Tab-separated table of C-alpha atoms in Angstrom:
chain	number	residue	atom	x	y	z
A	80	MET	CA	-5.052	6.991	-25.774
A	81	SER	CA	-7.256	3.920	-25.398
A	82	ASN	CA	-7.173	-0.019	-25.520
A	83	LEU	CA	-3.669	-0.070	-24.787
A	84	HIS	CA	-1.744	-3.199	-23.178
A	85	ILE	CA	1.611	-2.468	-21.734
A	86	ILE	CA	3.675	-4.966	-20.139
A	87	ALA	CA	6.900	-5.234	-18.078
A	88	PRO	CA	8.295	-7.772	-15.598
A	89	ASN	CA	6.861	-7.134	-12.193
A	90	ASP	CA	10.516	-6.832	-10.640
A	91	SER	CA	11.655	-4.476	-12.992
A	92	PRO	CA	12.325	-0.880	-11.803
A	93	ASN	CA	11.727	2.252	-13.530
A	94	THR	CA	9.351	0.742	-15.975
A	95	ASP	CA	6.628	3.184	-15.748
A	96	GLY	CA	3.478	2.342	-18.307
A	97	ILE	CA	2.806	5.896	-19.162
A	98	ASP	CA	4.350	9.228	-18.009
A	99	ILE	CA	2.482	12.404	-18.476
A	100	GLY	CA	4.301	15.863	-17.876
A	101	SER	CA	3.389	19.565	-18.871
A	102	SER	CA	0.344	18.430	-20.523
A	103	THR	CA	-3.350	19.310	-20.874
A	104	ASN	CA	-6.309	17.524	-22.029
A	105	VAL	CA	-5.138	14.006	-21.682
A	106	PHE	CA	-7.466	10.970	-22.027
A	107	ILE	CA	-6.308	7.446	-21.133
A	108	ASN	CA	-8.973	4.635	-20.886
A	109	ASN	CA	-9.962	1.083	-21.236
A	110	SER	CA	-6.361	0.142	-20.926
A	111	THR	CA	-4.308	-2.861	-19.124
A	112	ILE	CA	-0.780	-1.871	-17.518
A	113	GLU	CA	1.195	-4.427	-16.212
A	114	THR	CA	4.681	-2.982	-15.161
A	115	GLY	CA	7.043	-3.145	-12.393
A	116	ASP	CA	6.742	0.342	-11.482
A	117	ASP	CA	3.976	2.972	-11.817
A	118	CYS	CA	1.028	1.945	-14.259
A	119	ILE	CA	0.577	5.766	-14.960
A	120	VAL	CA	2.679	9.129	-13.532
A	121	ILE	CA	1.102	12.502	-13.732
A	122	ASN	CA	3.911	14.953	-13.404
A	123	ASN	CA	4.394	18.829	-13.144
A	124	GLY	CA	2.601	21.238	-15.258
A	125	SER	CA	-0.229	18.744	-15.992
A	126	SER	CA	-3.977	19.522	-16.084
A	127	PHE	CA	-7.187	18.059	-17.024
A	128	ILE	CA	-6.227	14.560	-17.098
A	129	ASN	CA	-8.764	11.833	-17.260
A	130	ILE	CA	-7.797	8.356	-16.548
A	131	SER	CA	-10.758	5.687	-16.271
A	132	GLY	CA	-11.332	2.019	-17.022
A	133	ILE	CA	-7.639	0.995	-16.037
A	134	PHE	CA	-6.400	-2.557	-15.084
A	135	CYS	CA	-3.561	-1.843	-13.362
A	136	GLY	CA	-0.827	-4.019	-11.592
A	137	PRO	CA	1.205	-5.349	-10.101
A	138	GLY	CA	3.189	-2.108	-9.974
A	139	HIS	CA	2.984	0.977	-7.927
A	140	GLY	CA	-0.610	2.096	-9.363
A	141	ILE	CA	-1.419	5.433	-10.837
A	142	SER	CA	0.632	8.106	-9.081
A	143	VAL	CA	0.852	11.939	-9.080
A	144	GLY	CA	4.244	12.846	-8.103
A	145	SER	CA	7.815	14.567	-8.473
A	146	LEU	CA	5.876	17.843	-7.864
A	147	GLY	CA	8.074	20.568	-6.344
A	148	LYS	CA	10.979	18.564	-6.802
A	149	ASN	CA	12.997	21.397	-8.211
A	150	LYS	CA	11.584	24.057	-5.794
A	151	LYS	CA	9.338	25.271	-8.737
A	152	TYR	CA	5.741	25.937	-8.601
A	153	ALA	CA	4.296	22.798	-9.238
A	154	THR	CA	0.824	22.411	-10.606
A	155	VAL	CA	-1.453	19.573	-11.094
A	156	GLU	CA	-5.063	20.496	-10.970
A	157	HIS	CA	0.956	15.315	-5.051
A	158	VAL	CA	3.617	16.066	-3.250
A	159	HIS	CA	6.495	16.966	-1.336
A	160	GLY	CA	9.614	19.182	-0.735
A	161	GLY	CA	8.611	22.200	-2.837
A	162	SER	CA	5.875	24.782	-3.218
A	163	GLY	CA	2.556	24.408	-5.228
A	164	TYR	CA	-0.125	22.191	-4.928
A	165	ALA	CA	-2.051	19.058	-6.277
A	166	ARG	CA	-5.811	19.510	-6.161
A	167	ASN	CA	-9.070	18.553	-8.100
A	168	ILE	CA	-7.905	14.678	-8.710
A	169	THR	CA	-10.144	12.105	-9.283
A	170	TYR	CA	-9.328	8.264	-9.544
A	171	GLU	CA	-12.372	6.363	-10.555
A	172	ASN	CA	-13.395	3.023	-11.574
A	173	ILE	CA	-9.902	1.189	-11.083
A	174	ILE	CA	-9.186	-2.400	-10.906
A	175	LEU	CA	-5.794	-3.099	-8.851
A	176	VAL	CA	-4.318	-6.529	-8.997
A	177	GLY	CA	-1.261	-7.324	-6.685
A	178	VAL	CA	-0.387	-3.870	-6.494
A	179	LYS	CA	2.651	-2.779	-4.191
A	180	HIS	CA	0.991	0.551	-3.075
A	181	PRO	CA	-2.793	0.804	-4.144
A	182	VAL	CA	-3.794	4.151	-2.524
A	183	ILE	CA	-0.953	6.506	-1.399
A	184	ILE	CA	-0.561	10.298	-0.911
A	185	ASP	CA	2.778	10.926	0.613
A	186	GLN	CA	4.014	14.413	1.240
A	187	PHE	CA	7.309	12.718	2.315
A	188	TYR	CA	7.824	10.062	-0.209
A	189	ASP	CA	11.493	11.390	-0.655
A	190	PRO	CA	13.313	10.243	2.508
A	191	ARG	CA	15.929	13.388	2.130
A	192	ILE	CA	13.084	15.779	3.064
A	193	ILE	CA	11.473	13.835	5.960
A	194	ASN	CA	12.516	16.611	8.241
A	195	ASN	CA	11.494	19.537	6.321
A	196	ILE	CA	7.825	19.772	8.152
A	197	GLY	CA	5.813	22.570	6.892
A	198	GLN	CA	7.456	22.483	3.289
A	199	ALA	CA	5.161	19.979	1.340
A	200	VAL	CA	3.353	20.516	-1.677
A	201	LYS	CA	-0.501	21.164	-0.621
A	202	VAL	CA	-2.750	18.327	-1.463
A	203	SER	CA	-6.531	18.869	-1.467
A	204	ASP	CA	-9.635	17.729	-2.940
A	205	VAL	CA	-8.330	14.100	-3.990
A	206	THR	CA	-11.402	11.481	-4.773
A	207	TYR	CA	-10.875	7.663	-5.149
A	208	LEU	CA	-14.446	6.252	-6.633
A	209	ASP	CA	-14.907	2.579	-6.978
A	210	ILE	CA	-11.338	1.504	-6.499
A	211	HIS	CA	-11.131	-2.351	-6.024
A	212	GLY	CA	-8.685	-5.192	-6.156
A	213	THR	CA	-5.471	-6.453	-4.361
A	214	SER	CA	-2.569	-5.298	-2.486
A	215	ARG	CA	0.700	-7.174	-2.212
A	216	GLY	CA	1.759	-5.057	0.767
A	217	LYS	CA	0.120	-4.950	4.098
A	218	ASN	CA	-0.843	-1.252	3.845
A	219	ALA	CA	-3.605	-0.845	1.212
A	220	ILE	CA	-4.348	2.668	2.050
A	221	GLU	CA	-1.467	5.382	2.863
A	222	LEU	CA	-2.283	8.830	3.567
A	223	ASN	CA	0.806	10.411	5.027
A	224	CYS	CA	0.434	13.969	5.304
A	225	ASP	CA	2.647	16.968	6.626
A	226	ILE	CA	1.659	17.846	10.241
A	227	ILE	CA	1.307	21.526	9.815
A	228	ILE	CA	0.042	21.731	6.252
A	229	GLY	CA	-1.930	18.095	6.122
A	230	CYS	CA	-4.122	17.019	3.279
A	231	THR	CA	-7.670	18.257	2.887
A	232	ASN	CA	-10.866	17.176	1.625
A	233	ILE	CA	-9.636	13.655	0.880
A	234	VAL	CA	-12.734	11.316	-0.183
A	235	LEU	CA	-12.769	7.682	-0.280
A	236	ASP	CA	-16.302	6.354	-1.806
A	237	ASN	CA	-16.568	2.592	-2.387
A	238	VAL	CA	-12.995	1.549	-2.062
A	239	ASN	CA	-12.235	-2.305	-1.397
A	240	ILE	CA	-8.762	-3.433	-1.260
A	241	THR	CA	-7.876	-6.968	0.209
A	242	ARG	CA	-4.283	-8.355	0.544
A	243	VAL	CA	-3.279	-10.920	-1.797
A	244	TYR	CA	-1.331	-13.174	0.757
A	245	GLY	CA	-4.276	-13.218	3.238
A	246	GLY	CA	-4.234	-11.235	6.672
A	247	LYS	CA	-5.967	-7.998	7.095
A	248	ALA	CA	-5.342	-5.070	4.874
A	249	GLN	CA	-4.144	-2.088	6.861
A	250	THR	CA	-4.183	1.650	6.827
A	251	ILE	CA	-1.548	4.380	7.632
A	252	CYS	CA	-3.290	7.583	8.108
A	253	THR	CA	-1.590	10.931	9.331
A	254	LYS	CA	-2.914	14.469	9.228
A	255	ALA	CA	-5.490	13.592	6.260
A	256	HIS	CA	-8.952	15.216	6.382
A	257	GLY	CA	-12.076	14.122	4.649
A	258	MET	CA	-14.606	11.471	4.192
A	259	CYS	CA	-14.756	7.801	3.813
A	260	SER	CA	-17.856	5.843	2.657
A	261	SER	CA	-17.900	1.987	2.043
A	262	CYS	CA	-14.250	1.628	2.806
A	263	TYR	CA	-12.152	-1.506	3.381
A	264	PRO	CA	-9.747	-1.301	5.002
A	265	ASP	CA	-11.294	1.433	7.299
A	266	VAL	CA	-9.617	4.835	7.190
A	267	PRO	CA	-9.844	6.078	10.773
A	268	CYS	CA	-8.475	9.794	10.241
A	269	LEU	CA	-11.284	10.354	7.638
A	270	SER	CA	-14.874	10.904	8.974
A	271	GLN	CA	-17.221	7.870	8.195
A	272	ASN	CA	-20.069	8.834	5.898
A	273	SER	CA	-22.622	6.395	4.690
A	274	SER	CA	-24.204	8.827	2.092
A	275	ILE	CA	-21.558	10.840	0.053
A	276	ILE	CA	-23.323	12.421	-2.824
A	277	ARG	CA	-21.822	11.998	-6.100
A	278	TYR	CA	-22.309	14.770	-9.178
């Protein structure tokens, strides 16, 4: 899919632009998605999803979620309350405009499972490259990982997100491990590295 323009009011709930589930080899590029909820969602059973050149906002951005929801083995080659994994995910060349949650990994997104420590879907090898834009909320980057399982090999490279309404954009960072290079705002739980090698 390419050259799409999807619009919904920014205050309209459940208006995902594109939902992908149980799919392989999906390409979405060079598109504008302006919705009140997620621009794009990648759900259970999906692999080899390529998303690039997306103008996204003001909703929740591009999400990988609802994994492990039914306690089944979730495979997306993100992110709570079940078994399975989310791995080998790359977000690249994305422009965010007034997005509610620009960069988020949350193994406790569902408040009903907040106390189920050690039962999160495993998250690893997630890369954010060349992500720029603005956040409507104070937290531009949220990495909220399980204290036992954690999130591993999280890489942010050339990420710059400022607040729409002024003030310093902030980061929430719990038990995420990886590297950050040229990141704003700073991501204190990730190692600062000025020379991440791209392949």
